[in-house]
Amino acid sequence: MGLLLLLTYTFVSSYVLLGTEVDAQRSFTIRRISLSIEPSTNVTRGTDVTVRCKAIISSSGSEPLSREYTVYKGSKTVYTKNSSTSEDLLYPLPEARATNSGKYMCKIKMGDKEMKSEVEKLTVTGLSKPVLHLDKGVVTEGEKIVATCTAPGETGSMFFYFYDGYKLIHEKFDNSNQLQYNFSISSVGIHSIHCLYIVFIMPDTAKSERSNTVTVSVKELAITPVMEIHPPSNIFEGDQLNISCTVRNSHSSFERINLYLSQGTHLLSSGNTEVNRRLTAEANRPGDFECRLETGNIEKVVNQTVSVTELFSAPIVTMSPAEIFQKDNMTLTCKSERYAFERLTGSELTYSLEPPQTPLTQTSPGVFSGKALQYEFNYTCVAEAKGIRKHSETLTVRPKVSVSTPEISLIGSAVQGESFKILCQSHTGSLPINYTLLKNGKVEDTFIVRRPFEQAYFTIMVTSPDEIGSYTCEAKNRHREGQYSKRLHGTVIVPLNNLNVVVNPNNSRVYEGQELLLLCGVKGTPPITFKWHHNGNKLKTNTSNVSFMSYHIESLTKDDSGTYQCEASNQANRVLRSEMITIEVYMAVWKQALIWGIALLVVIVLVVVCVLYFKSKRGKREAAAELSVKCGQSCSQCVE
């Protein structure tokens, strides 16, 4: 059970260890230390238990060395002893009790060496039976009794509990094995008193058995409270009740007497020998009365319940019609469904409305008529008879608001031939509101708005701009008549169509220096955006409210040759493109004439050269003729 220490300790100088001088030349080692519990780790109460601490020491001499033993229970030191022998250390626990239970451990110390044993747990079962003693067996109500509960032979911290039958009447902590408790019993009869205790063995507890039971006989005191109520029965609301609370069999030997008269939890009055109270019977208040007597530790109570008949029931207010609109005629009816015919006539029961500033007028008993307000209003009916007033539950009248004239409007853009949305909306009116879309007075669609912020949208399509003015809408809630909007107004965008391009001049040949005019026209709703392209490159862009656009070139050049195209678009987002128009720019006429003139001049020069050449040779006629033929052929080729 110990750890073998292979350390060798050598004293370099002499010193005094635990009061004994140890040889400086002796060496020793603590080989093992163990703890055992005898006769067993589990014993019953009253067993003599011994905690044995055994150490094995190896030393260089024959004489035992001095040592110090310490025994722990949990973390607390319970025993310490110095020893100069090799005998085991014994820690006796005679007649062990439950408080001796716990975890034990032993430690040995020699010089600056020490070693601890392993932990052993001791469990002592069983507690002594508690003994209860009462100083009196027969008492009167409220008389003091002294109870003593003892736990024979037990030690430690304890909790004591006192019981009257199965009812816990007292508990208290104490560090001794005996507790005294002073108490009194107020209920007459035989009472069985016993006690028990609990011992704290951290972290556990141990509970004892029940003590002996001691009976106490409690006799009743002659003094009693008396309560009288007049009238005793057949009581109605508004009747006057006379209530008295007095003491019977009172004499001077009693301590100060206090009387308390209560109705439910409400204290009506208090006094010493007699209490009287006069009050009006009410059906809605509890009829439970109590007369309480207190003297010393004695309390006596007498209760009586009074049944009060309702003179008339609380009124109920109703409205007709059940649903009203602002400024509509309305009627409130106020009525008590039940009343006591034997005490009350119908004419004695009157009705009124609160607050008094109500705009309604009473037309007959309990009937009030008038116009509904334009705002929420609370009405309460009051029924009254013989000084008793009763109120109905509050009726909140929330007049509904008639629907206002709706407005019809476009949402976004309207394009001819395409679907678009319109909104029909009334700015005031109680929900739900039915919206109906009409075209030339005929129903096209309906939408019911049931929630706030919900809106009535309709989807339509027109085939001509004038068609949009044929739409109206109707708004109606549960009021008598619906409201109609004005006709729908808005611009209908006509998509572009019939795109044409006109070229001036319109002949097939154009020459350099001439003027060129391209005119692009289209049908549709302006504004219209025109774009001109030349050989795929953008030339010009213009947006205007007219349905055509021109492209003008004052003096053509060869660079103006190529393809031209017109592109048009409007808010309908539909793009139209013309056919490709090819323009070929020819050379100017004067340039052509200049070229012909130069060619003719060259021919004439060639002819002159040939003639001169012929004359200069003066050759034979045949040669001249041949030369003439050749020259003629050359001239013809030049002319060509």
XYZ file of C-alpha atoms in Angstrom:
640
model
C 0.000 0.000 0.000
C 2.905 2.294 0.035
C 5.316 3.507 -2.562
C 8.870 2.062 -2.272
C 11.288 4.897 -2.020
C 14.737 4.098 -3.363
C 16.186 7.282 -2.067
C 19.078 7.248 0.339
C 19.276 9.947 2.868
C 22.562 10.877 4.572
C 22.736 13.292 7.418
C 25.691 15.589 6.941
C 25.519 17.070 10.410
C 23.799 16.276 13.667
C 20.474 17.966 14.472
C 17.512 17.417 16.678
C 14.514 15.703 14.978
C 11.202 15.814 16.854
C 13.004 16.126 20.150
C 15.432 13.221 19.466
C 18.990 13.597 18.220
C 19.675 11.467 15.136
C 23.106 10.125 14.215
C 24.474 12.156 11.322
C 26.095 9.098 9.766
C 22.958 6.915 9.617
C 21.122 6.454 6.303
C 17.467 5.360 5.896
C 14.645 5.074 3.377
C 10.855 4.896 3.797
C 9.890 1.845 1.832
C 6.145 1.739 2.399
C 3.322 2.998 4.569
C -0.154 1.477 4.737
C -3.426 2.134 6.587
C -5.951 -0.527 7.610
C -9.234 -0.386 9.492
C -9.994 -3.168 11.991
C -12.084 -5.216 12.314
C -13.596 -4.054 8.966
C -14.263 -1.020 6.854
C -18.008 -1.648 7.305
C -19.176 -1.958 10.883
C -22.312 -1.400 12.870
C -22.857 1.258 15.520
C -21.091 0.474 18.860
C -18.244 -1.569 17.356
C -14.721 -0.837 18.677
C -12.753 0.214 15.611
C -8.987 0.672 15.280
C -7.236 2.587 12.515
C -3.785 1.023 12.049
C -0.922 2.867 10.388
C 2.027 0.620 9.452
C 5.351 1.892 8.066
C 8.325 -0.122 6.770
C 11.672 1.708 7.216
C 15.136 0.556 6.071
C 18.064 2.136 7.942
C 21.819 1.556 8.384
C 21.627 1.187 12.196
C 19.880 -1.209 14.501
C 18.013 1.352 16.582
C 14.655 2.686 15.351
C 14.637 6.239 14.131
C 12.245 8.968 15.326
C 9.137 9.553 13.221
C 5.910 11.553 13.213
C 2.522 9.996 12.361
C -0.535 11.989 11.276
C -3.994 10.489 10.728
C -6.463 12.380 8.488
C -10.210 12.060 8.129
C -10.979 13.642 4.817
C -8.821 16.788 4.761
C -8.953 17.254 8.540
C -6.205 16.093 10.948
C -7.761 13.903 13.648
C -4.677 12.381 15.343
C -0.903 13.121 15.528
C 1.803 11.205 17.394
C 5.610 11.197 17.572
C 7.235 7.786 17.953
C 10.768 6.364 18.353
C 9.735 2.719 17.919
C 8.992 0.593 14.915
C 5.597 -0.393 16.253
C 2.472 0.368 14.263
C 0.497 3.493 15.089
C -2.971 2.698 16.442
C -5.835 5.229 16.398
C -8.762 3.790 18.412
C -12.444 4.587 17.775
C -14.253 2.971 20.720
C -17.959 2.281 20.204
C -17.906 3.836 16.744
C -20.768 6.099 15.747
C -22.082 7.189 12.378
C -20.121 10.426 12.698
C -16.910 8.324 12.635
C -17.684 7.318 9.038
C -15.384 8.822 6.457
C -12.182 8.472 4.450
C -8.994 7.932 6.482
C -5.378 8.387 5.435
C -2.043 8.114 7.294
C 1.167 10.113 6.782
C 4.688 9.473 8.183
C 7.415 12.109 8.294
C 11.138 11.520 9.021
C 13.455 14.443 8.660
C 12.633 16.055 5.336
C 11.114 12.857 3.978
C 7.449 11.966 4.166
C 5.065 9.441 2.644
C 1.286 9.059 2.624
C -0.773 5.874 2.629
C -3.686 5.160 0.369
C -7.157 6.172 1.522
C -9.490 3.732 3.287
C -13.187 4.427 3.823
C -14.913 3.531 7.091
C -18.693 3.125 7.086
C -20.521 2.908 10.391
C -24.177 1.989 9.964
C -26.993 2.505 12.432
C -28.096 5.374 14.659
C -29.461 5.203 18.169
C -33.224 5.531 18.539
C -34.151 9.042 19.654
C -35.935 9.514 22.967
C -38.770 12.055 23.319
C -39.922 13.484 26.641
C -42.796 15.956 27.248
C -43.216 17.784 30.534
C -47.050 17.541 30.364
C -49.523 14.986 29.114
C -52.778 16.922 29.641
C -53.092 20.607 28.719
C -55.696 23.157 27.719
C -55.814 25.062 24.458
C -52.763 27.291 24.089
C -50.951 25.967 27.161
C -47.151 25.702 26.836
C -45.478 22.263 26.461
C -41.733 21.542 26.701
C -40.518 18.706 24.429
C -36.980 17.258 24.650
C -35.580 15.034 21.859
C -32.334 13.166 22.657
C -30.027 11.104 20.384
C -28.281 8.831 22.973
C -24.573 8.422 22.447
C -24.498 10.283 19.115
C -22.113 13.116 18.292
C -21.690 15.624 15.519
C -23.984 18.052 13.712
C -27.646 17.113 13.706
C -31.030 18.296 12.500
C -33.951 17.546 14.864
C -37.548 17.223 13.615
C -40.721 17.273 15.752
C -44.021 15.885 14.463
C -47.639 16.062 15.561
C -48.887 12.888 13.902
C -47.678 13.250 10.306
C -47.452 17.045 10.470
C -44.003 18.586 10.909
C -44.309 21.226 13.620
C -40.654 22.162 14.194
C -37.132 21.615 12.854
C -33.796 22.958 14.054
C -30.047 22.415 13.626
C -27.829 21.768 16.655
C -24.258 20.614 17.391
C -25.306 18.559 20.442
C -27.274 15.321 20.722
C -30.237 16.930 22.500
C -32.756 19.656 21.567
C -35.509 21.281 23.611
C -38.629 22.770 21.966
C -41.380 24.859 23.563
C -44.752 24.807 21.840
C -48.514 24.906 22.345
C -51.463 23.145 20.693
C -54.598 25.055 19.805
C -56.812 22.222 18.507
C -58.750 20.153 21.024
C -58.229 16.380 21.158
C -55.550 13.720 21.451
C -52.247 14.519 19.737
C -49.376 12.059 19.072
C -45.943 13.692 19.252
C -42.689 12.064 18.081
C -39.248 13.190 16.838
C -36.293 12.021 14.751
C -32.899 13.378 13.767
C -30.455 13.435 10.861
C -26.671 13.266 11.290
C -24.436 15.007 8.726
C -21.598 12.787 7.479
C -20.214 14.911 4.669
C -21.036 14.629 1.930
C -23.811 12.243 3.038
C -26.452 12.194 5.746
C -27.884 9.461 7.967
C -31.469 9.429 9.212
C -32.571 7.911 12.494
C -35.711 5.922 13.159
C -38.734 7.509 14.843
C -38.629 8.142 18.554
C -41.162 6.883 21.033
C -44.592 8.500 20.616
C -45.964 10.638 23.445
C -49.656 11.490 23.517
C -50.986 14.844 24.662
C -54.610 15.445 25.587
C -55.735 19.002 24.780
C -58.888 20.215 26.505
C -61.082 22.990 25.162
C -61.341 26.324 26.922
C -64.847 27.426 27.757
C -64.403 30.783 26.004
C -65.902 30.924 22.472
C -66.714 33.618 19.863
C -70.352 34.154 18.846
C -71.526 35.767 15.574
C -75.098 36.841 14.839
C -76.461 38.214 11.538
C -79.874 39.849 11.095
C -81.865 39.176 9.032
C -80.645 35.553 8.933
C -82.243 34.624 5.574
C -84.243 35.845 2.554
C -81.732 38.623 1.954
C -81.760 40.711 -1.223
C -79.372 43.251 -2.615
C -79.776 46.552 -0.830
C -81.024 45.040 2.447
C -79.309 46.270 5.611
C -77.330 43.622 7.513
C -76.606 43.897 11.261
C -73.618 41.751 12.249
C -72.292 41.278 15.796
C -69.207 39.402 17.035
C -69.112 38.738 20.840
C -67.420 36.489 23.461
C -69.126 33.791 25.504
C -67.878 32.477 28.897
C -65.271 35.173 29.289
C -63.820 35.887 32.718
C -60.962 37.851 34.193
C -58.518 34.938 34.321
C -57.980 35.110 30.573
C -55.332 37.274 29.015
C -56.333 40.231 26.835
C -59.044 39.241 24.352
C -59.112 40.530 20.760
C -62.056 40.152 18.386
C -61.854 40.534 14.578
C -64.863 40.675 12.240
C -64.035 40.063 8.545
C -65.849 39.655 5.248
C -63.722 37.529 2.973
C -60.227 39.001 3.233
C -61.541 42.441 4.218
C -61.368 43.322 7.923
C -64.624 45.065 8.820
C -63.984 45.891 12.486
C -62.087 44.844 15.634
C -62.502 45.188 19.402
C -62.089 43.497 22.802
C -65.412 42.085 23.996
C -67.930 42.991 21.289
C -67.837 44.134 17.626
C -70.870 45.355 15.641
C -71.156 46.320 11.989
C -74.013 47.495 9.765
C -73.664 47.200 6.005
C -75.639 46.922 2.765
C -75.963 43.457 1.223
C -74.303 43.137 -2.181
C -74.644 40.173 -4.509
C -71.239 40.648 -6.103
C -69.295 40.581 -2.809
C -68.470 37.353 -0.976
C -71.003 36.535 1.751
C -68.484 34.711 3.943
C -68.176 36.358 7.363
C -65.690 35.413 10.095
C -65.602 36.216 13.827
C -62.114 35.512 15.209
C -61.124 35.442 18.888
C -57.482 35.684 19.967
C -56.230 35.476 23.540
C -52.631 34.580 24.242
C -51.785 31.611 21.994
C -55.421 30.651 21.573
C -57.320 31.313 18.376
C -60.993 30.484 17.923
C -62.979 31.153 14.782
C -66.636 30.997 13.857
C -67.752 31.377 10.215
C -71.111 32.095 8.655
C -72.146 32.385 5.009
C -74.906 34.746 3.914
C -76.724 34.132 0.631
C -77.689 37.399 -1.086
C -80.270 37.272 -3.876
C -79.607 39.549 -6.831
C -82.164 42.352 -7.106
C -81.478 42.678 -10.825
C -78.783 41.393 -13.138
C -76.077 43.501 -14.728
C -77.460 45.038 -17.927
C -76.454 43.959 -21.405
C -76.167 46.533 -24.186
C -76.697 45.555 -27.829
C -76.541 47.534 -31.074
C -78.703 47.384 -34.187
C -77.925 47.123 -36.953
C -74.880 45.042 -36.041
C -72.799 46.895 -38.635
C -73.158 50.625 -39.209
C -71.510 53.331 -41.245
C -70.736 56.896 -40.298
C -73.845 59.083 -39.823
C -76.176 56.086 -40.243
C -79.112 55.656 -37.887
C -78.344 53.317 -34.994
C -80.106 51.983 -31.876
C -78.650 50.796 -28.578
C -80.796 48.565 -26.351
C -79.938 48.282 -22.651
C -81.657 45.576 -20.594
C -81.287 43.517 -17.392
C -82.362 39.979 -18.192
C -83.346 39.119 -14.601
C -84.824 41.011 -11.645
C -86.612 40.048 -8.415
C -90.329 40.489 -9.117
C -91.206 40.175 -5.420
C -89.063 43.193 -4.537
C -88.944 45.245 -7.729
C -91.305 46.432 -10.452
C -90.257 47.094 -14.024
C -90.881 50.829 -13.688
C -88.469 51.084 -10.745
C -85.572 49.856 -12.869
C -84.138 52.719 -14.934
C -81.469 52.742 -17.614
C -78.993 55.343 -18.792
C -75.888 55.578 -20.947
C -72.405 56.662 -19.986
C -70.778 58.981 -20.737
C -73.663 61.449 -20.431
C -72.421 63.335 -23.530
C -73.591 60.529 -25.800
C -75.319 61.783 -28.995
C -78.064 59.160 -28.622
C -81.506 60.001 -27.252
C -83.643 57.667 -25.120
C -86.818 56.860 -27.041
C -88.231 54.302 -24.565
C -86.970 52.603 -21.357
C -83.579 51.135 -22.199
C -83.730 52.119 -25.910
C -81.449 54.861 -27.273
C -81.401 56.044 -30.914
C -79.458 58.540 -33.001
C -76.827 59.009 -35.675
C -73.563 57.106 -35.640
C -70.514 59.242 -35.048
C -67.667 59.573 -37.491
C -65.193 58.095 -35.012
C -64.941 55.228 -32.538
C -66.971 55.658 -29.338
C -67.429 53.631 -26.124
C -70.880 53.174 -24.588
C -71.701 51.754 -21.144
C -75.223 51.020 -19.944
C -76.161 51.726 -16.318
C -79.128 50.007 -14.645
C -80.296 51.509 -11.347
C -82.950 50.676 -8.729
C -83.234 51.304 -4.973
C -79.817 52.930 -4.839
C -78.059 50.041 -6.561
C -76.216 50.773 -9.799
C -74.867 48.130 -12.144
C -72.819 48.681 -15.278
C -72.762 46.668 -18.447
C -69.601 45.713 -20.228
C -68.350 48.528 -22.441
C -69.581 48.393 -26.014
C -67.179 49.942 -28.520
C -68.940 51.206 -31.636
C -66.628 51.473 -34.621
C -68.588 53.115 -37.467
C -67.449 51.942 -40.843
C -66.374 54.496 -43.427
C -68.227 54.679 -46.748
C -65.989 54.199 -49.718
C -64.835 57.388 -51.427
C -64.998 58.049 -55.178
C -62.293 55.857 -56.693
C -59.561 57.054 -58.968
C -58.493 55.050 -62.026
C -54.968 55.499 -63.359
C -52.329 53.924 -65.574
C -49.416 52.017 -64.064
C -46.400 52.619 -66.260
C -46.806 53.011 -70.044
C -49.703 51.836 -72.195
C -48.676 50.346 -75.512
C -51.257 49.559 -78.150
C -51.588 45.814 -78.636
C -49.697 44.974 -75.431
C -50.967 44.211 -71.902
C -50.578 46.910 -69.257
C -51.867 47.534 -65.710
C -54.277 50.061 -64.301
C -55.018 50.882 -60.661
C -58.445 51.534 -59.140
C -58.174 53.086 -55.680
C -60.406 54.804 -53.104
C -58.520 56.820 -50.508
C -61.067 56.198 -47.730
C -63.421 53.357 -46.920
C -63.684 50.445 -44.500
C -62.475 47.079 -45.719
C -63.340 44.899 -47.501
C -63.819 46.965 -50.660
C -64.993 45.419 -53.933
C -63.444 47.014 -57.023
C -65.073 46.337 -60.420
C -63.505 47.244 -63.789
C -66.029 48.365 -66.391
C -65.643 48.840 -70.161
C -68.413 50.863 -71.699
C -70.480 50.035 -68.593
C -69.955 46.267 -68.827
C -68.120 44.303 -66.133
C -64.636 43.227 -67.206
C -63.056 42.078 -63.921
C -63.398 42.352 -60.112
C -60.926 42.515 -57.210
C -61.599 42.488 -53.434
C -59.216 44.402 -51.154
C -59.332 42.791 -47.693
C -56.102 43.993 -46.067
C -54.564 47.420 -45.524
C -52.027 48.450 -48.153
C -53.494 45.925 -50.609
C -54.386 47.491 -53.994
C -56.692 46.635 -56.874
C -54.716 46.183 -60.086
C -56.297 45.185 -63.410
C -54.572 44.091 -66.625
C -56.019 45.266 -69.962
C -55.025 45.634 -73.627
C -56.283 48.184 -76.190
C -56.224 48.041 -79.964
C -56.554 51.786 -80.509
C -55.643 54.917 -78.511
C -59.296 55.965 -78.180
C -60.248 52.663 -76.573
C -58.570 53.567 -73.248
C -61.267 56.144 -72.491
C -63.951 53.425 -72.400
C -62.690 52.098 -69.031
C -64.070 53.116 -65.597
C -64.151 51.395 -62.219
C -66.586 51.038 -59.318
C -65.670 50.831 -55.595
C -68.119 49.460 -53.052
C -68.053 48.201 -49.474
C -71.109 47.145 -47.486
C -72.657 50.561 -47.669
C -75.754 51.101 -49.745
C -74.303 52.303 -53.056
C -71.039 52.014 -54.910
C -68.943 54.921 -56.188
C -67.770 55.272 -59.813
C -64.553 56.734 -61.078
C -64.109 59.056 -64.013
C -63.049 57.612 -67.365
C -59.491 56.403 -67.672
C -57.217 58.972 -69.259
C -53.735 58.338 -70.535
C -51.525 58.281 -73.578
C -51.494 55.068 -75.564
C -48.240 54.568 -77.397
C -48.782 53.309 -80.952
C -45.834 51.145 -82.077
C -44.037 52.353 -85.241
C -45.039 50.976 -88.635
C -44.871 51.698 -92.412
C -41.275 52.938 -92.484
C -40.390 54.363 -95.931
C -37.245 55.993 -97.362
C -37.345 58.471 -100.294
C -34.160 59.284 -102.333
C -33.826 62.546 -104.256
C -32.736 62.509 -107.026
C -34.513 59.259 -107.685
C -32.757 58.417 -110.997
C -30.315 55.566 -111.066
C -27.173 57.608 -111.715
C -25.745 60.379 -109.500
C -22.556 62.291 -110.128
C -19.924 63.959 -108.095
C -20.897 67.416 -106.979
C -24.590 66.686 -107.137
C -26.923 67.183 -104.108
C -28.422 64.085 -102.385
C -31.444 64.053 -100.037
C -32.558 60.931 -98.095
C -35.976 61.230 -96.380
C -37.125 58.609 -93.763
C -40.805 58.593 -92.698
C -42.779 56.363 -90.300
C -46.190 56.119 -88.593
C -46.496 55.892 -84.775
C -46.605 57.845 -81.515
C -43.876 60.487 -81.102
C -41.334 61.263 -79.864
C -39.492 59.182 -82.458
C -35.772 58.552 -82.548
C -34.242 58.298 -86.064
C -30.802 56.928 -86.801
C -28.962 56.980 -90.188
C -26.280 54.427 -90.982
C -23.734 54.456 -93.864
C -21.972 51.181 -94.577
C -22.948 50.021 -91.035
C -21.548 53.145 -89.343
C -23.834 55.555 -87.495
C -24.118 58.882 -89.292
C -26.792 60.829 -87.453
C -29.259 60.439 -84.546
C -32.168 62.725 -83.790
C -35.315 62.541 -81.594
C -38.282 64.702 -82.449
C -42.049 64.889 -82.331
C -42.338 64.736 -86.137
C -42.735 61.480 -88.009
C -39.872 61.941 -90.519
C -36.174 62.806 -90.703
C -33.902 63.694 -93.607
C -30.226 63.219 -94.373
C -28.797 65.830 -96.753
C -25.491 65.788 -98.726
C -24.894 69.070 -100.572
C -22.036 67.849 -102.828
C -21.441 64.166 -103.428
C -18.024 62.599 -103.608
C -16.869 59.094 -104.460
C -16.589 58.455 -100.664
C -20.369 58.863 -100.363
C -20.917 55.715 -102.384
C -22.194 52.696 -100.479
C -25.285 51.478 -98.560
C -27.604 53.658 -96.498
C -30.166 52.535 -93.897
C -32.734 54.357 -91.683
C -33.645 53.097 -88.182
C -36.636 54.385 -86.126
C -37.916 53.668 -82.584
C -40.285 55.155 -79.974
C -41.420 54.399 -76.377
C -42.990 51.140 -77.495
C -39.419 49.833 -77.690
C -40.007 48.433 -81.151
C -37.229 49.227 -83.699
C -37.927 49.468 -87.441
C -35.148 49.379 -90.059
C -35.417 50.256 -93.747
C -34.088 48.248 -96.676
C -30.469 48.860 -97.628
C -30.256 51.679 -100.179
C -27.235 51.546 -102.483
C -25.861 54.843 -103.819
C -23.161 54.781 -106.591
C -21.504 58.181 -107.215
C -20.208 58.537 -110.818
C -17.482 60.886 -112.122
C -18.574 64.427 -112.913
C -19.553 65.227 -116.600
C -16.961 67.942 -117.004
C -14.279 65.497 -115.957
C -15.477 63.075 -118.623
C -15.443 65.877 -121.292
C -11.922 66.887 -120.309
C -10.764 63.313 -120.764
C -12.353 63.131 -124.264
C -10.807 66.464 -125.267
C -7.316 65.323 -124.254
C -7.767 62.070 -126.195
C -8.827 63.961 -129.363
C -5.849 66.302 -129.062
C -3.501 63.332 -128.910
C -5.006 61.900 -132.110
C -4.534 65.174 -133.987
C -0.896 65.396 -132.890
C -0.278 61.864 -134.093
C -1.769 62.668 -137.518
C 0.408 65.769 -137.908
C 3.491 63.817 -136.948
C 2.701 61.117 -139.485
C 2.240 63.667 -142.343
C 5.464 65.409 -141.572
C 7.197 62.128 -141.400
C 5.801 61.171 -144.831
C 6.968 64.328 -146.476
C 10.376 64.138 -144.964
C 11.027 60.736 -146.460
C 9.928 61.507 -150.004
C 10.008 57.900 -150.617
C 8.341 55.860 -153.071
C 4.639 56.178 -153.534
C 4.058 52.644 -152.450
C 5.906 53.294 -149.269
C 3.961 56.456 -148.787
C 0.708 54.672 -149.418
C 1.639 51.902 -147.018
C 2.670 54.497 -144.461
C -0.628 56.282 -144.969
C -2.531 53.065 -144.387
C -0.604 52.349 -141.219
C -1.112 55.866 -139.950
C -4.798 55.629 -140.672
C -5.050 52.412 -138.701
C -3.176 53.964 -135.786
C -5.473 56.981 -135.780
C -8.523 54.783 -135.801
C -7.225 52.897 -132.760
C -6.493 56.174 -131.002
C -9.966 57.490 -131.710
C -11.454 54.336 -130.457
